[in-house]
Coordinates of C-alpha atoms (C1' of nucleotides) in Angstrom, one line a residue:
Chain Z
M768 CA 33.8 -30.4 93.1
T769 CA 32.7 -33.5 91.5
K770 CA 33.0 -35.7 94.6
D771 CA 31.9 -39.4 94.3
T772 CA 28.5 -39.5 96.1
G773 CA 28.1 -43.1 96.2
E774 CA 25.3 -43.1 93.5
Q775 CA 25.7 -44.3 90.4
R776 CA 24.8 -42.5 87.1
A777 CA 25.5 -43.0 83.5
V778 CA 27.8 -40.5 82.5
D779 CA 30.0 -37.5 83.8
V780 CA 30.5 -39.1 87.6
G781 CA 32.8 -37.7 89.6
R782 CA 36.6 -37.8 87.6
P783 CA 37.0 -40.0 85.2
R784 CA 38.0 -43.4 86.8
W785 CA 41.1 -44.3 85.1
L786 CA 42.5 -47.7 86.4
K787 CA 42.6 -49.0 89.9
G788 CA 44.6 -47.4 92.7
D789 CA 47.5 -49.8 92.4
E790 CA 47.3 -49.6 88.6
V791 CA 47.2 -45.8 88.6
S792 CA 50.5 -45.7 90.8
A793 CA 52.4 -48.2 88.5
W794 CA 51.3 -46.5 85.7
M795 CA 52.1 -42.7 86.8
S796 CA 55.9 -44.7 87.5
M797 CA 56.1 -46.3 84.4
S798 CA 55.2 -43.1 82.0
R799 CA 57.5 -40.9 84.2
V800 CA 60.0 -43.0 83.2
L801 CA 58.6 -43.1 79.7
T802 CA 58.8 -39.5 79.8
L803 CA 62.2 -38.7 81.5
L804 CA 64.3 -41.5 80.1
P805 CA 64.6 -41.4 76.6
P806 CA 65.2 -37.3 76.8
A807 CA 68.0 -37.9 79.7
L808 CA 69.6 -40.1 77.4
E809 CA 69.3 -37.7 74.3
R810 CA 70.8 -35.5 76.0
Q811 CA 73.7 -37.1 77.4
L812 CA 74.2 -38.0 73.9
E813 CA 73.8 -34.2 72.5
R814 CA 76.2 -33.1 75.1
D815 CA 79.0 -35.6 74.5
A816 CA 78.7 -36.2 71.2
D817 CA 76.3 -34.0 69.5
L818 CA 74.1 -37.0 68.3
N819 CA 70.9 -37.7 68.8
W820 CA 69.4 -41.2 69.9
M821 CA 68.7 -42.0 66.4
E822 CA 71.7 -41.3 64.8
Y823 CA 73.7 -42.6 67.6
H824 CA 71.7 -46.2 66.8
T825 CA 71.8 -45.7 63.2
L826 CA 75.8 -45.7 63.4
A827 CA 75.7 -48.6 66.1
M828 CA 73.7 -50.9 63.8
L829 CA 75.7 -50.0 60.7
S830 CA 78.6 -51.2 62.8
E831 CA 77.4 -54.5 63.6
Q832 CA 77.4 -55.4 60.3
D833 CA 80.3 -57.1 58.8
D834 CA 80.5 -55.0 55.8
H835 CA 79.4 -52.0 58.1
T836 CA 76.4 -51.8 55.3
M837 CA 72.8 -52.2 55.6
R838 CA 69.8 -51.1 53.6
M839 CA 67.5 -48.2 54.4
S840 CA 64.5 -50.2 54.5
Q841 CA 66.1 -53.0 56.8
L842 CA 67.8 -50.0 59.0
A843 CA 64.1 -48.7 59.5
E844 CA 63.0 -51.9 60.5
R845 CA 65.5 -52.4 62.9
A846 CA 65.4 -49.0 64.5
S847 CA 61.4 -49.6 64.9
A848 CA 61.3 -46.2 62.9
S849 CA 59.6 -45.1 59.6
L850 CA 61.6 -45.2 56.3
S851 CA 61.1 -41.4 56.0
R852 CA 62.3 -40.6 59.5
L853 CA 65.3 -42.6 58.8
S854 CA 66.1 -41.2 55.6
H855 CA 66.1 -37.4 57.5
V856 CA 68.6 -38.9 59.9
V857 CA 70.9 -40.7 57.4
K858 CA 70.9 -37.5 55.6
R859 CA 72.3 -35.4 58.4
L860 CA 74.5 -38.1 59.3
E861 CA 75.7 -38.1 55.4
T862 CA 76.6 -34.3 55.6
Q863 CA 78.2 -34.9 58.3
G864 CA 80.5 -37.5 57.0
F865 CA 79.7 -40.3 59.4
V866 CA 77.6 -42.4 56.6
R867 CA 77.2 -42.5 52.7
R868 CA 74.9 -43.4 50.7
E869 CA 74.8 -45.7 47.4
P870 CA 72.1 -47.7 45.4
D871 CA 72.3 -51.5 45.8
L872 CA 73.7 -52.5 42.6
T873 CA 71.8 -56.0 42.4
D874 CA 68.5 -54.4 42.6
G875 CA 68.4 -50.2 42.0
R876 CA 65.1 -49.9 44.4
Y877 CA 67.1 -50.5 47.5
T878 CA 69.8 -47.8 48.9
N879 CA 72.7 -49.1 51.1
A880 CA 73.8 -47.0 53.7
I881 CA 77.3 -47.2 54.7
L882 CA 79.1 -46.4 57.8
T883 CA 82.4 -44.8 57.1
I884 CA 85.7 -44.4 58.8
A885 CA 85.1 -40.9 60.3
G886 CA 81.5 -42.6 61.3
Y887 CA 83.3 -45.6 62.8
R888 CA 85.2 -43.6 65.0
K889 CA 82.7 -41.6 66.4
L890 CA 80.7 -44.6 67.0
V891 CA 83.8 -45.6 69.0
E892 CA 84.3 -42.2 70.8
T893 CA 80.9 -42.6 71.7
A894 CA 79.8 -45.6 73.0
P895 CA 81.7 -45.4 76.4
S896 CA 80.0 -42.7 77.8
H897 CA 76.6 -43.5 76.4
V898 CA 76.9 -47.2 77.7
E899 CA 78.1 -45.8 81.1
T900 CA 75.0 -43.9 81.1
V901 CA 72.7 -46.4 80.3
R902 CA 74.7 -48.3 83.1
K903 CA 74.1 -45.9 85.6
L904 CA 70.5 -45.4 85.2
V905 CA 69.1 -48.2 84.0
F906 CA 71.2 -51.8 85.3
D907 CA 73.0 -50.3 88.0
V908 CA 69.7 -49.9 89.5
L909 CA 68.2 -52.9 88.9
E910 CA 68.2 -56.1 91.3
P911 CA 69.4 -59.3 90.6
G912 CA 66.8 -61.1 88.7
E913 CA 64.9 -58.1 87.7
M914 CA 66.4 -57.5 84.5
E915 CA 64.9 -60.7 83.3
A916 CA 61.6 -60.3 84.3
L917 CA 61.7 -56.9 82.9
K918 CA 62.7 -57.9 79.4
A919 CA 60.1 -60.7 79.5
A920 CA 57.3 -58.0 80.6
F921 CA 58.7 -55.5 77.6
D922 CA 58.9 -58.1 75.2
R923 CA 55.0 -58.7 75.7
I924 CA 54.3 -55.3 75.8
F925 CA 55.9 -54.7 72.6
A926 CA 54.2 -57.7 70.9
A927 CA 50.8 -55.8 72.4
V928 CA 51.9 -52.4 70.5
E929 CA 52.7 -54.3 67.6
A930 CA 49.5 -56.3 67.2
A931 CA 47.4 -53.0 67.6
E932 CA 49.2 -51.5 65.2
P933 CA 49.6 -53.9 62.2
H934 CA 51.6 -51.8 59.9
R935 CA 53.2 -48.3 60.7
Chain D
M241 CA 85.8 -56.7 59.8
T242 CA 86.8 -56.0 62.7
K243 CA 86.7 -59.5 64.5
D244 CA 88.2 -60.1 68.3
T245 CA 91.2 -61.8 67.7
G246 CA 91.7 -62.5 71.2
E247 CA 94.5 -59.7 71.6
Q248 CA 94.2 -56.6 74.0
R249 CA 94.7 -53.3 72.4
A250 CA 94.1 -50.0 73.8
V251 CA 91.3 -48.4 71.4
D252 CA 89.6 -49.6 68.6
V253 CA 89.5 -52.9 69.2
G254 CA 86.4 -54.6 67.4
R255 CA 83.0 -53.4 67.5
P256 CA 82.6 -51.0 70.8
R257 CA 81.4 -53.7 73.3
W258 CA 78.1 -52.2 74.7
L259 CA 77.2 -54.2 77.8
K260 CA 76.8 -58.2 78.3
G261 CA 74.9 -60.2 76.3
D262 CA 71.9 -60.8 78.2
E263 CA 72.1 -57.0 79.4
V264 CA 72.2 -56.1 75.4
S265 CA 69.0 -58.2 74.9
A266 CA 67.1 -56.7 78.1
W267 CA 68.4 -53.1 76.8
M268 CA 66.9 -53.8 72.9
S269 CA 63.4 -54.6 74.7
M270 CA 63.3 -52.1 76.8
S271 CA 64.7 -49.2 74.2
R272 CA 62.0 -51.1 72.2
V273 CA 59.0 -50.1 74.3
L274 CA 60.8 -46.8 75.1
T275 CA 60.7 -46.1 71.3
L276 CA 57.2 -47.7 70.3
L277 CA 54.6 -47.3 73.3
P278 CA 54.8 -43.5 73.7
P279 CA 54.1 -42.8 70.4
A280 CA 51.3 -45.5 69.9
L281 CA 49.4 -44.2 72.6
E282 CA 50.0 -40.5 71.3
R283 CA 48.6 -41.5 68.0
Q284 CA 45.5 -43.4 69.7
L285 CA 44.9 -39.8 71.4
E286 CA 45.7 -37.9 68.7
R287 CA 43.0 -40.3 66.5
D288 CA 40.1 -40.2 69.2
A289 CA 40.5 -37.2 70.5
D290 CA 42.9 -34.8 68.9
L291 CA 45.1 -34.6 71.6
N292 CA 48.5 -35.4 72.4
W293 CA 49.6 -37.0 75.6
M294 CA 51.1 -33.9 77.1
E295 CA 47.6 -32.1 76.2
Y296 CA 45.4 -35.0 77.8
H297 CA 47.7 -35.2 81.0
T298 CA 47.5 -31.5 81.6
L299 CA 43.4 -31.7 81.4
A300 CA 43.5 -34.5 83.9
M301 CA 45.9 -33.4 86.0
L302 CA 43.6 -30.2 86.6
S303 CA 40.7 -32.6 86.8
E304 CA 42.0 -34.0 89.7
Q305 CA 42.3 -30.6 92.0
D306 CA 38.9 -29.8 93.7
D307 CA 38.9 -26.3 92.1
H308 CA 40.0 -27.7 88.6
T309 CA 42.8 -25.4 88.8
M310 CA 46.7 -25.2 89.1
R311 CA 49.6 -23.1 88.9
M312 CA 51.7 -23.2 85.7
S313 CA 54.8 -24.1 87.6
Q314 CA 52.6 -26.8 89.5
L315 CA 51.6 -28.1 86.4
A316 CA 54.9 -28.2 84.5
E317 CA 56.6 -30.2 87.9
R318 CA 53.9 -32.9 88.0
A319 CA 53.8 -33.8 84.0
S320 CA 57.8 -33.5 83.9
A321 CA 57.9 -31.1 81.5
S322 CA 59.4 -27.6 81.1
L323 CA 57.6 -24.6 81.7
S324 CA 58.0 -23.4 78.4
R325 CA 56.8 -26.7 77.1
L326 CA 54.0 -26.3 79.3
S327 CA 53.6 -23.0 78.4
H328 CA 53.0 -23.9 74.7
V329 CA 50.6 -26.8 75.7
V330 CA 48.5 -24.4 77.8
K331 CA 48.0 -22.1 74.8
R332 CA 47.0 -24.8 72.5
L333 CA 44.6 -25.9 75.0
E334 CA 43.5 -22.2 76.2
T335 CA 42.7 -21.3 71.8
Q336 CA 40.7 -24.8 72.0
G337 CA 38.6 -23.3 75.2
F338 CA 39.7 -26.4 77.2
V339 CA 41.6 -24.3 79.6
R340 CA 41.5 -20.6 80.8
R341 CA 44.6 -19.1 82.3
E342 CA 44.9 -16.2 84.9
P343 CA 46.9 -14.2 87.2
D344 CA 47.1 -15.5 90.7
L345 CA 45.4 -13.0 93.0
T346 CA 47.4 -13.7 96.3
D347 CA 50.7 -13.3 94.1
G348 CA 50.9 -12.2 90.7
R349 CA 54.0 -13.6 89.5
Y350 CA 52.1 -17.1 89.4
T351 CA 49.6 -17.9 86.9
N352 CA 46.8 -20.1 87.7
A353 CA 45.4 -22.8 84.8
I354 CA 41.8 -23.7 85.1
L355 CA 40.0 -26.3 83.7
T356 CA 36.8 -25.1 82.3
I357 CA 33.5 -27.3 81.3
A358 CA 34.4 -27.5 77.5
G359 CA 37.8 -29.0 78.8
Y360 CA 36.6 -31.2 81.4
R361 CA 33.9 -32.7 79.3
K362 CA 36.7 -33.7 76.8
L363 CA 38.5 -35.2 79.0
V364 CA 35.4 -37.2 80.5
E365 CA 34.9 -38.0 76.5
T366 CA 38.4 -39.2 75.8
A367 CA 39.6 -41.1 78.9
P368 CA 37.9 -44.2 78.5
S369 CA 39.5 -44.8 75.1
H370 CA 42.6 -43.9 76.3
V371 CA 42.3 -45.6 79.5
E372 CA 41.2 -48.7 77.5
T373 CA 44.4 -48.4 75.2
V374 CA 46.6 -48.5 78.3
R375 CA 45.2 -51.2 79.4
K376 CA 45.6 -53.3 76.3
L377 CA 49.0 -52.7 75.6
V378 CA 50.1 -52.7 79.1
F379 CA 48.2 -54.1 82.2
D380 CA 46.6 -57.0 80.2
V381 CA 49.8 -58.5 79.1
L382 CA 51.5 -58.1 82.5
E383 CA 51.3 -61.4 84.6
P384 CA 50.4 -61.4 88.3
G385 CA 53.0 -59.9 90.4
E386 CA 54.7 -58.4 87.7
M387 CA 52.9 -54.7 88.2
E388 CA 54.4 -54.5 91.5
A389 CA 57.5 -55.4 90.6
L390 CA 57.7 -53.1 87.3
K391 CA 56.7 -50.0 89.4
A392 CA 59.7 -50.5 92.0
A393 CA 62.3 -51.0 88.8
F394 CA 60.6 -48.0 87.6
D395 CA 60.7 -45.7 90.5
R396 CA 64.4 -46.6 91.0
I397 CA 65.2 -45.8 87.6
F398 CA 63.3 -42.6 88.0
A399 CA 65.4 -41.8 90.9
A400 CA 68.4 -42.1 89.3
V401 CA 67.4 -40.0 86.2
E402 CA 66.6 -37.0 88.5
A403 CA 70.2 -38.0 90.7
A404 CA 71.9 -37.5 87.3
E405 CA 70.2 -34.3 86.0
P406 CA 69.8 -32.3 88.9
H407 CA 67.3 -29.5 88.1
R408 CA 66.0 -29.9 84.3
Chain I
dT834 C1' 52.0 -51.1 39.9
dA835 C1' 53.9 -52.3 44.0
dA836 C1' 57.9 -51.6 46.9
dG837 C1' 61.8 -48.8 48.3
dA838 C1' 63.2 -44.3 49.3
dT839 C1' 62.9 -39.5 49.4
dT840 C1' 61.2 -34.5 49.9
dG841 C1' 58.6 -30.8 52.0
dA842 C1' 54.9 -28.7 54.5
dC843 C1' 53.4 -29.0 59.4
dT844 C1' 53.6 -29.7 64.4
dG845 C1' 55.8 -29.8 69.1
dT846 C1' 59.7 -29.7 71.7
dT847 C1' 63.6 -27.2 73.0
dC848 C1' 67.1 -23.3 74.1
dA849 C1' 68.2 -18.9 74.9
dA850 C1' 66.3 -14.5 75.5
dT851 C1' 62.6 -11.7 77.7
dC852 C1' 59.1 -9.6 80.1
dT853 C1' 57.1 -9.1 85.0
dT854 C1' 56.0 -9.3 89.8
dG855 C1' 57.2 -9.3 94.2
Chain A
dC157 C1' 67.6 -9.1 91.7
dA158 C1' 65.0 -13.9 91.5
dA159 C1' 61.5 -16.7 90.5
dG160 C1' 57.6 -17.3 87.4
dA161 C1' 56.3 -17.2 82.8
dT162 C1' 55.9 -16.2 78.3
dT163 C1' 57.9 -15.9 73.2
dG164 C1' 60.3 -17.1 69.0
dA165 C1' 63.6 -19.1 66.4
dA166 C1' 65.8 -23.4 65.5
dC167 C1' 64.9 -28.4 64.8
dA168 C1' 63.3 -32.9 64.6
dG169 C1' 59.7 -36.1 63.9
dT170 C1' 55.1 -37.1 61.0
dC171 C1' 52.3 -37.2 57.3
dA172 C1' 51.2 -37.0 52.4
dA173 C1' 52.7 -36.7 48.2
dT174 C1' 56.2 -37.8 44.8
dC175 C1' 59.9 -40.0 42.3
dT176 C1' 62.3 -44.5 40.5
dT177 C1' 63.1 -49.2 39.7
dA178 C1' 61.6 -53.6 38.6

DNA sequence: TAAGATTGACTGTTCAATCTTG
DNA sequence: CAAGATTGAACAGTCAATCTTA
């Protein structure tokens, strides 16, 4: 059905033409990874630490600050997440005792998220197995020089996404 | 806080060491794209066609079959989705009239999903703008030769993910 | 009034239980 | 009993409203 007859018609000719052959197969490889890799990382985190990707990264980002503190809006920006999403995430982390929130003393509009001792311990416990997973699934299978090439391509893709959606 | 003093301690030394410097930055670029690209594609589909990624691909996969038919389990396999998820997706597509389901006559355990005329029209309508988006966000920003390199790397990452999680 | 932040309703995915066919 | 498929409850993320501080 809907075989290409070689003729030209305006619309509805055969199956919709996606991309050129090599593009199709590259896109299939890419979207398979986009579909499978994040859930695989999530499952490892949930299984080993009962944290999801965003929760883990929230702890990680806080731990990178000298005072283990960041404003909600900063955190959202860096995590490429909406403030709403981050607010839900931090609320969950707060009820687990890993983070606490307090208004910024210098400007009450800001809320600071602060990593607790328990949160820091949790992260230190969790990080090694997660890093190991990332290594195993990604870095171990890259060939020399590939990492730099991938990074460059990803940075351009990121820029294109940002350009297409000015302000999330 | 938690500065590296140069000393060796068993645990809890400084911030958890992720990966080496260049790996960290490559991973940040990569995870940013993993985080942002799929939602960006979803938003384009939802906005322009009121379909999500999985719904769109279900229609697309069916359209690639000569008889516009596939078994649920086949469809799930190819979409890298669970049968449960696919079942929910197809139910939605069915209530919209884009797909219909019927038991396989040769073996009643299988269910066939069949693209309707309306579903095919929907796909034909939807595909061009989606392809355009994929082009703009991905292929347009890749440099010559990069596509092949990316594909090769992604195929290896995919294999690693599959190997790590034998049977989803 | 604008920017930061929170909330609640809604939607899609997951997981475990269940049903059905061979 | 196993494989294919479906279902419903639980849960995370999104979106639009709302609240607060300056």
